[in-house]
Amino acid sequence: MSSKGVISVLVIDDSAHNRRTLSTMLESEPDVRVVDRAADGEEGLKKVVDLKPDVVTLDLEMPKLGGYTFLRLLMRTAPTPVIVISSYSHRSDVFKALELGAFDFIAKPQHPTFEAMEALRVELLEKVRAARHVRPGYRHAAPGARAMAVAGEPPLVVAVGASTGGPPAVQRVLEGLAVEPTPCVLVCQHMPPQFTRAFADRLDRIGPFSVTEARDGDLVQPGHVYIAPGGRHMVVAERGSRLELHTPPSTPVDKYAPSVDRLFVSMAQVLGAKALGVVLTGMGADGAEGARAVHHAGGEVWAQSEETSVVFGMPGEAIATGVVKRVIPLGDIGPALAALARRRR
């Protein structure tokens, strides 16, 4: 962190207009200072080494040295929290950037109205401030083989909540769970609309489960992972002897959509003592209220350990409720879920 608590930021973007816009947004608050700007990855890498900023904002498509190569070199030589600024048209690129070590991403508004740009400013400042809590993320092992869906009722349904640092963490959990492909996993990852579908598609290609963005009325099936759609919620309901998913729209009072709390509460109401919620890395307290509901219904709540979380906000808040049964390093969560699934069969 820079002196006097001011967060120093380097802005890297090949568009002069974007550099000016982001700089103005960042310096609209006194605790953030733009130390410099760079027009490409090569220039940006040199300035990171020279200036040692607290945070970097990065456009992935740049001349000379592209965003992916920049991230690989940066994480090898001068690891620094990076926030990717992405357009909706390149949403699939975001997940590769996160795997390469980017801290988080922000989607550019499709229509730059005053309200959309103000929302971008608020989100940008929130994530830059969160960077002071960044912890190094895990590198991932090679993805496992795709699991085959198993007919019949799932012996275990797992609800997973995540935010900042979540996409690579969710992938790591699924890779660790690949040895026991019978559970159904419901993932609530804070992410804008359309990006959740790209996230599901990416996880589906690399295995180990069949992964889709949840649709209203989907039946909960073993061997499947359902990603809550951005901008909507995902809740569990009963349909006779089966479970199905509903995806209600967000309301003006919702801070997060999708909401981990909403998912966990529905798990508690429908599954009772069989409910299992896992809180992964992320900013804020989403999941804490839901953790209480799962616990009071007789279910279990697990949380990712502090030393393996990119940001310990969500797991820390869940743990602070006193209802979390297990605090587990990220690399151990998947195997622990697999072991639990085998015991419950």
Tab-separated table of C-alpha atoms in Angstrom:
chain	number	residue	atom	x	y	z
A	1	MET	CA	0.000	0.000	0.000
A	2	SER	CA	1.233	3.475	-0.795
A	3	SER	CA	2.041	5.984	1.908
A	4	LYS	CA	-0.760	7.547	3.980
A	5	GLY	CA	-3.136	4.755	2.983
A	6	VAL	CA	-3.527	5.985	-0.589
A	7	ILE	CA	-3.899	3.161	-3.119
A	8	SER	CA	-1.666	3.587	-6.159
A	9	VAL	CA	-3.016	2.390	-9.530
A	10	LEU	CA	-1.418	1.922	-12.946
A	11	VAL	CA	-3.897	2.099	-15.854
A	12	ILE	CA	-3.002	0.041	-18.949
A	13	ASP	CA	-5.190	0.480	-22.040
A	14	ASP	CA	-4.396	1.114	-25.693
A	15	SER	CA	-7.244	3.641	-25.915
A	16	ALA	CA	-6.316	7.159	-24.789
A	17	HIS	CA	-10.001	7.862	-24.137
A	18	ASN	CA	-10.309	4.810	-21.881
A	19	ARG	CA	-7.138	5.745	-20.012
A	20	ARG	CA	-8.498	9.213	-19.296
A	21	THR	CA	-11.936	7.924	-18.312
A	22	LEU	CA	-10.604	5.286	-15.917
A	23	SER	CA	-8.129	7.735	-14.397
A	24	THR	CA	-10.885	10.285	-13.752
A	25	MET	CA	-13.049	7.619	-12.114
A	26	LEU	CA	-10.232	6.347	-9.936
A	27	GLU	CA	-9.149	9.795	-8.766
A	28	SER	CA	-12.707	10.850	-7.924
A	29	GLU	CA	-11.987	9.621	-4.394
A	30	PRO	CA	-9.078	10.849	-2.209
A	31	ASP	CA	-7.819	7.394	-1.215
A	32	VAL	CA	-6.933	6.357	-4.793
A	33	ARG	CA	-4.165	7.815	-6.954
A	34	VAL	CA	-3.269	6.976	-10.562
A	35	VAL	CA	0.542	6.883	-10.600
A	36	ASP	CA	0.809	6.517	-14.374
A	37	ARG	CA	-0.758	5.167	-17.557
A	38	ALA	CA	0.506	2.815	-20.265
A	39	ALA	CA	-0.692	2.252	-23.829
A	40	ASP	CA	0.429	-1.382	-24.182
A	41	GLY	CA	1.597	-4.364	-22.160
A	42	GLU	CA	5.289	-3.840	-22.826
A	43	GLU	CA	5.204	-0.278	-21.513
A	44	GLY	CA	2.950	-1.373	-18.679
A	45	LEU	CA	5.294	-4.117	-17.510
A	46	LYS	CA	8.201	-1.679	-17.308
A	47	LYS	CA	6.117	0.793	-15.319
A	48	VAL	CA	4.955	-1.876	-12.873
A	49	VAL	CA	8.562	-2.787	-12.138
A	50	ASP	CA	9.628	0.871	-11.798
A	51	LEU	CA	6.616	2.297	-9.944
A	52	LYS	CA	5.429	-0.750	-7.944
A	53	PRO	CA	1.727	0.209	-7.958
A	54	ASP	CA	-0.688	-1.420	-5.551
A	55	VAL	CA	-3.134	-2.306	-8.345
A	56	VAL	CA	-3.132	-2.501	-12.152
A	57	THR	CA	-6.164	-2.086	-14.420
A	58	LEU	CA	-5.698	-3.973	-17.676
A	59	ASP	CA	-7.234	-4.097	-21.130
A	60	LEU	CA	-6.578	-7.553	-22.595
A	61	GLU	CA	-6.408	-6.574	-26.268
A	62	MET	CA	-3.265	-4.470	-26.739
A	63	PRO	CA	-0.431	-4.093	-29.266
A	64	LYS	CA	3.188	-5.224	-28.706
A	65	LEU	CA	2.435	-7.302	-25.602
A	66	GLY	CA	-1.086	-8.660	-25.162
A	67	GLY	CA	-2.923	-9.027	-21.885
A	68	TYR	CA	-2.314	-12.769	-21.465
A	69	THR	CA	1.432	-12.489	-22.006
A	70	PHE	CA	1.520	-9.450	-19.741
A	71	LEU	CA	-0.163	-11.428	-16.947
A	72	ARG	CA	2.205	-14.388	-17.312
A	73	LEU	CA	5.274	-12.145	-17.131
A	74	LEU	CA	3.862	-9.975	-14.352
A	75	MET	CA	2.994	-12.884	-12.067
A	76	ARG	CA	6.451	-14.341	-12.652
A	77	THR	CA	8.456	-11.151	-12.078
A	78	ALA	CA	6.403	-8.688	-9.990
A	79	PRO	CA	3.095	-10.190	-8.760
A	80	THR	CA	0.542	-7.384	-8.480
A	81	PRO	CA	-3.271	-7.406	-8.197
A	82	VAL	CA	-4.735	-6.902	-11.690
A	83	ILE	CA	-8.312	-5.878	-12.488
A	84	VAL	CA	-9.248	-6.715	-16.073
A	85	ILE	CA	-11.551	-4.239	-17.832
A	86	SER	CA	-13.508	-6.324	-20.334
A	87	SER	CA	-16.256	-5.799	-22.889
A	88	TYR	CA	-19.253	-8.127	-23.152
A	89	SER	CA	-18.099	-9.151	-26.615
A	90	HIS	CA	-14.919	-10.671	-25.131
A	91	ARG	CA	-16.420	-12.182	-21.990
A	92	SER	CA	-14.883	-15.638	-22.537
A	93	ASP	CA	-11.395	-14.085	-22.401
A	94	VAL	CA	-11.924	-13.048	-18.800
A	95	PHE	CA	-11.693	-16.557	-17.383
A	96	LYS	CA	-8.345	-17.294	-18.959
A	97	ALA	CA	-7.077	-14.019	-17.475
A	98	LEU	CA	-8.327	-15.052	-14.032
A	99	GLU	CA	-6.571	-18.399	-14.353
A	100	LEU	CA	-3.358	-16.549	-15.237
A	101	GLY	CA	-3.549	-14.600	-11.982
A	102	ALA	CA	-5.841	-11.586	-12.521
A	103	PHE	CA	-7.505	-10.520	-9.276
A	104	ASP	CA	-10.940	-9.703	-10.721
A	105	PHE	CA	-12.686	-8.188	-13.721
A	106	ILE	CA	-15.162	-5.454	-14.538
A	107	ALA	CA	-17.480	-5.457	-17.542
A	108	LYS	CA	-17.660	-2.270	-19.581
A	109	PRO	CA	-21.248	-1.031	-19.972
A	110	GLN	CA	-22.823	-1.996	-23.281
A	111	HIS	CA	-24.525	1.415	-23.338
A	112	PRO	CA	-22.462	4.154	-21.647
A	113	THR	CA	-25.319	6.071	-20.052
A	114	PHE	CA	-24.654	8.284	-17.056
A	115	GLU	CA	-26.119	5.663	-14.710
A	116	ALA	CA	-24.049	2.844	-16.256
A	117	MET	CA	-20.821	4.829	-16.040
A	118	GLU	CA	-21.520	5.769	-12.436
A	119	ALA	CA	-22.099	2.085	-11.614
A	120	LEU	CA	-18.778	1.294	-13.315
A	121	ARG	CA	-17.021	3.956	-11.219
A	122	VAL	CA	-18.449	2.583	-7.971
A	123	GLU	CA	-17.532	-1.013	-8.859
A	124	LEU	CA	-14.035	-0.014	-9.962
A	125	LEU	CA	-13.311	1.821	-6.700
A	126	GLU	CA	-14.765	-1.031	-4.639
A	127	LYS	CA	-12.527	-3.598	-6.314
A	128	VAL	CA	-9.428	-1.408	-6.209
A	129	ARG	CA	-9.941	-0.957	-2.463
A	130	ALA	CA	-10.459	-4.697	-2.038
A	131	ALA	CA	-7.053	-5.281	-3.624
A	132	ARG	CA	-5.379	-4.356	-0.350
A	133	HIS	CA	-6.725	-7.674	1.003
A	134	VAL	CA	-5.493	-9.790	-1.900
A	135	ARG	CA	-3.866	-13.105	-1.111
A	136	PRO	CA	-1.997	-15.154	-3.693
A	137	GLY	CA	-4.322	-17.630	-5.406
A	138	TYR	CA	-3.601	-21.279	-6.062
A	139	ARG	CA	-2.296	-22.496	-9.398
A	140	HIS	CA	-4.485	-25.256	-10.733
A	141	ALA	CA	-3.655	-28.803	-11.594
A	142	ALA	CA	-4.601	-30.124	-15.016
A	143	PRO	CA	-8.360	-30.701	-15.276
A	144	GLY	CA	-9.610	-34.207	-14.729
A	145	ALA	CA	-11.514	-36.374	-17.176
A	146	ARG	CA	-15.162	-35.565	-17.769
A	147	ALA	CA	-17.467	-37.402	-15.423
A	148	MET	CA	-20.493	-39.235	-16.699
A	149	ALA	CA	-23.852	-38.252	-15.274
A	150	VAL	CA	-25.291	-40.850	-12.940
A	151	ALA	CA	-28.953	-41.744	-13.150
A	152	GLY	CA	-31.258	-41.397	-10.179
A	153	GLU	CA	-31.383	-39.005	-7.258
A	154	PRO	CA	-28.126	-37.282	-6.283
A	155	PRO	CA	-26.813	-38.515	-2.933
A	156	LEU	CA	-25.345	-35.086	-2.276
A	157	VAL	CA	-26.301	-31.557	-3.343
A	158	VAL	CA	-23.661	-28.901	-2.664
A	159	ALA	CA	-24.311	-25.159	-2.807
A	160	VAL	CA	-21.187	-23.079	-3.425
A	161	GLY	CA	-20.969	-19.305	-3.011
A	162	ALA	CA	-18.096	-17.176	-4.326
A	163	SER	CA	-17.170	-13.700	-5.485
A	164	THR	CA	-13.719	-12.154	-6.033
A	165	GLY	CA	-11.235	-14.897	-6.878
A	166	GLY	CA	-14.108	-17.318	-7.292
A	167	PRO	CA	-13.883	-18.620	-10.872
A	168	PRO	CA	-10.473	-20.315	-10.454
A	169	ALA	CA	-11.488	-21.469	-6.959
A	170	VAL	CA	-14.704	-23.071	-8.255
A	171	GLN	CA	-12.705	-24.815	-10.974
A	172	ARG	CA	-10.261	-26.116	-8.375
A	173	VAL	CA	-13.097	-27.505	-6.249
A	174	LEU	CA	-14.648	-29.302	-9.231
A	175	GLU	CA	-11.299	-30.790	-10.220
A	176	GLY	CA	-10.878	-32.159	-6.688
A	177	LEU	CA	-14.403	-33.571	-6.741
A	178	ALA	CA	-13.914	-35.329	-10.092
A	179	VAL	CA	-13.110	-38.667	-8.460
A	180	GLU	CA	-16.691	-38.825	-7.145
A	181	PRO	CA	-18.933	-37.536	-9.944
A	182	THR	CA	-22.295	-38.284	-8.322
A	183	PRO	CA	-23.007	-34.985	-6.481
A	184	CYS	CA	-24.891	-32.053	-7.940
A	185	VAL	CA	-23.170	-28.702	-7.438
A	186	LEU	CA	-25.050	-25.393	-7.417
A	187	VAL	CA	-22.721	-22.428	-7.896
A	188	CYS	CA	-23.611	-18.852	-7.009
A	189	GLN	CA	-20.741	-16.740	-8.383
A	190	HIS	CA	-21.104	-12.959	-8.287
A	191	MET	CA	-20.853	-12.056	-11.958
A	192	PRO	CA	-22.680	-9.837	-14.477
A	193	PRO	CA	-25.333	-11.209	-16.853
A	194	GLN	CA	-23.965	-13.087	-19.889
A	195	PHE	CA	-20.619	-13.708	-18.196
A	196	THR	CA	-22.143	-16.558	-16.171
A	197	ARG	CA	-23.027	-18.424	-19.359
A	198	ALA	CA	-19.470	-18.002	-20.635
A	199	PHE	CA	-18.212	-19.233	-17.259
A	200	ALA	CA	-20.435	-22.320	-17.479
A	201	ASP	CA	-19.323	-23.022	-21.048
A	202	ARG	CA	-15.666	-22.807	-20.047
A	203	LEU	CA	-16.085	-25.170	-17.086
A	204	ASP	CA	-18.075	-27.567	-19.264
A	205	ARG	CA	-15.242	-27.770	-21.807
A	206	ILE	CA	-12.531	-28.523	-19.277
A	207	GLY	CA	-14.541	-30.982	-17.145
A	208	PRO	CA	-15.096	-32.788	-14.928
A	209	PHE	CA	-18.896	-32.294	-14.728
A	210	SER	CA	-21.634	-31.369	-17.162
A	211	VAL	CA	-21.896	-27.613	-16.527
A	212	THR	CA	-24.712	-25.289	-17.622
A	213	GLU	CA	-26.123	-21.928	-16.681
A	214	ALA	CA	-29.256	-22.645	-14.632
A	215	ARG	CA	-32.652	-22.197	-16.244
A	216	ASP	CA	-35.983	-21.912	-14.483
A	217	GLY	CA	-37.407	-25.404	-13.978
A	218	ASP	CA	-34.132	-27.329	-14.392
A	219	LEU	CA	-34.230	-30.603	-12.479
A	220	VAL	CA	-31.391	-31.106	-10.025
A	221	GLN	CA	-29.416	-34.015	-11.452
A	222	PRO	CA	-26.334	-35.907	-10.292
A	223	GLY	CA	-23.133	-35.281	-12.182
A	224	HIS	CA	-24.269	-31.756	-13.078
A	225	VAL	CA	-23.103	-28.295	-12.095
A	226	TYR	CA	-25.531	-25.408	-12.410
A	227	ILE	CA	-24.236	-21.809	-12.483
A	228	ALA	CA	-26.641	-19.152	-11.194
A	229	PRO	CA	-27.419	-16.698	-14.033
A	230	GLY	CA	-25.984	-13.212	-13.606
A	231	GLY	CA	-28.595	-10.648	-12.634
A	232	ARG	CA	-30.978	-13.334	-11.321
A	233	HIS	CA	-31.094	-15.629	-8.301
A	234	MET	CA	-30.984	-19.420	-8.118
A	235	VAL	CA	-33.054	-21.249	-5.512
A	236	VAL	CA	-33.973	-24.870	-4.885
A	237	ALA	CA	-37.603	-26.014	-4.754
A	238	GLU	CA	-39.435	-29.318	-4.548
A	239	ARG	CA	-41.304	-30.855	-7.475
A	240	GLY	CA	-42.934	-33.980	-6.098
A	241	SER	CA	-40.096	-36.296	-5.149
A	242	ARG	CA	-37.594	-34.353	-7.236
A	243	LEU	CA	-35.748	-31.086	-6.777
A	244	GLU	CA	-35.851	-28.295	-9.315
A	245	LEU	CA	-34.239	-24.894	-9.721
A	246	HIS	CA	-35.984	-21.559	-9.951
A	247	THR	CA	-34.273	-18.392	-11.206
A	248	PRO	CA	-36.316	-15.427	-9.943
A	249	PRO	CA	-35.297	-11.925	-11.042
A	250	SER	CA	-33.478	-9.556	-8.749
A	251	THR	CA	-35.283	-6.798	-6.870
A	252	PRO	CA	-34.188	-3.207	-6.140
A	253	VAL	CA	-33.278	-4.166	-2.563
A	254	ASP	CA	-30.895	-6.971	-3.597
A	255	LYS	CA	-27.248	-6.076	-3.110
A	256	TYR	CA	-26.138	-9.161	-5.039
A	257	ALA	CA	-27.793	-10.990	-7.918
A	258	PRO	CA	-27.223	-13.879	-7.816
A	259	SER	CA	-27.294	-14.033	-4.017
A	260	VAL	CA	-25.514	-16.716	-2.010
A	261	ASP	CA	-27.840	-16.038	0.910
A	262	ARG	CA	-30.920	-16.725	-1.225
A	263	LEU	CA	-29.446	-20.015	-2.480
A	264	PHE	CA	-28.382	-21.183	0.985
A	265	VAL	CA	-31.724	-20.284	2.582
A	266	SER	CA	-33.584	-22.287	-0.075
A	267	MET	CA	-31.258	-25.240	0.547
A	268	ALA	CA	-32.039	-25.050	4.263
A	269	GLN	CA	-35.797	-24.894	3.652
A	270	VAL	CA	-35.892	-27.803	1.181
A	271	LEU	CA	-33.078	-30.118	2.283
A	272	GLY	CA	-32.964	-29.447	6.018
A	273	ALA	CA	-30.247	-31.519	7.689
A	274	LYS	CA	-28.960	-32.650	4.264
A	275	ALA	CA	-28.150	-29.086	3.214
A	276	LEU	CA	-24.484	-28.333	2.587
A	277	GLY	CA	-23.139	-24.874	1.787
A	278	VAL	CA	-19.551	-23.965	0.945
A	279	VAL	CA	-18.369	-20.345	1.097
A	280	LEU	CA	-15.354	-19.550	-1.069
A	281	THR	CA	-13.214	-16.445	-1.552
A	282	GLY	CA	-14.954	-13.118	-2.087
A	283	MET	CA	-15.653	-9.570	-0.937
A	284	GLY	CA	-18.503	-8.696	1.387
A	285	ALA	CA	-20.742	-10.780	3.629
A	286	ASP	CA	-23.035	-12.583	1.163
A	287	GLY	CA	-23.524	-16.117	2.494
A	288	ALA	CA	-23.348	-15.315	6.206
A	289	GLU	CA	-27.121	-15.065	6.662
A	290	GLY	CA	-27.611	-18.167	4.538
A	291	ALA	CA	-25.003	-20.018	6.593
A	292	ARG	CA	-27.071	-19.380	9.716
A	293	ALA	CA	-30.169	-20.753	7.973
A	294	VAL	CA	-28.360	-23.932	6.901
A	295	HIS	CA	-26.995	-24.448	10.406
A	296	HIS	CA	-30.369	-23.901	12.079
A	297	ALA	CA	-31.895	-26.465	9.699
A	298	GLY	CA	-29.337	-29.028	10.858
A	299	GLY	CA	-27.128	-28.839	7.762
A	300	GLU	CA	-23.412	-28.096	7.390
A	301	VAL	CA	-21.484	-25.035	6.284
A	302	TRP	CA	-17.847	-25.112	5.176
A	303	ALA	CA	-15.593	-22.154	4.423
A	304	GLN	CA	-12.360	-21.670	2.517
A	305	SER	CA	-9.359	-20.995	4.741
A	306	GLU	CA	-7.912	-17.502	5.028
A	307	GLU	CA	-4.466	-18.412	3.728
A	308	THR	CA	-5.893	-19.808	0.464
A	309	SER	CA	-8.523	-17.098	-0.171
A	310	VAL	CA	-7.813	-14.288	-2.606
A	311	VAL	CA	-10.091	-12.121	-0.449
A	312	PHE	CA	-11.207	-13.419	2.956
A	313	GLY	CA	-14.360	-11.279	3.182
A	314	MET	CA	-17.128	-13.807	2.510
A	315	PRO	CA	-15.523	-16.832	4.207
A	316	GLY	CA	-14.442	-14.646	7.127
A	317	GLU	CA	-17.944	-13.257	7.625
A	318	ALA	CA	-19.419	-16.770	7.481
A	319	ILE	CA	-16.903	-18.020	10.031
A	320	ALA	CA	-17.674	-15.040	12.293
A	321	THR	CA	-21.279	-16.277	12.621
A	322	GLY	CA	-19.980	-19.244	14.621
A	323	VAL	CA	-21.929	-21.787	12.555
A	324	VAL	CA	-19.222	-22.942	10.116
A	325	LYS	CA	-18.365	-26.570	10.775
A	326	ARG	CA	-15.165	-26.852	8.721
A	327	VAL	CA	-12.568	-24.310	7.576
A	328	ILE	CA	-10.634	-25.933	4.737
A	329	PRO	CA	-7.772	-24.971	2.383
A	330	LEU	CA	-8.994	-24.592	-1.188
A	331	GLY	CA	-7.089	-27.602	-2.504
A	332	ASP	CA	-8.716	-29.865	0.096
A	333	ILE	CA	-12.356	-28.858	-0.440
A	334	GLY	CA	-13.001	-31.004	-3.531
A	335	PRO	CA	-11.487	-34.187	-2.028
A	336	ALA	CA	-13.388	-33.565	1.231
A	337	LEU	CA	-16.666	-33.251	-0.697
A	338	ALA	CA	-15.858	-36.441	-2.616
A	339	ALA	CA	-15.241	-38.289	0.651
A	340	LEU	CA	-18.528	-37.002	2.077
A	341	ALA	CA	-20.393	-38.055	-1.071
A	342	ARG	CA	-19.024	-41.600	-0.744
A	343	ARG	CA	-20.106	-41.787	2.900
A	344	ARG	CA	-23.614	-40.614	2.094
A	345	ARG	CA	-24.216	-43.122	-0.699
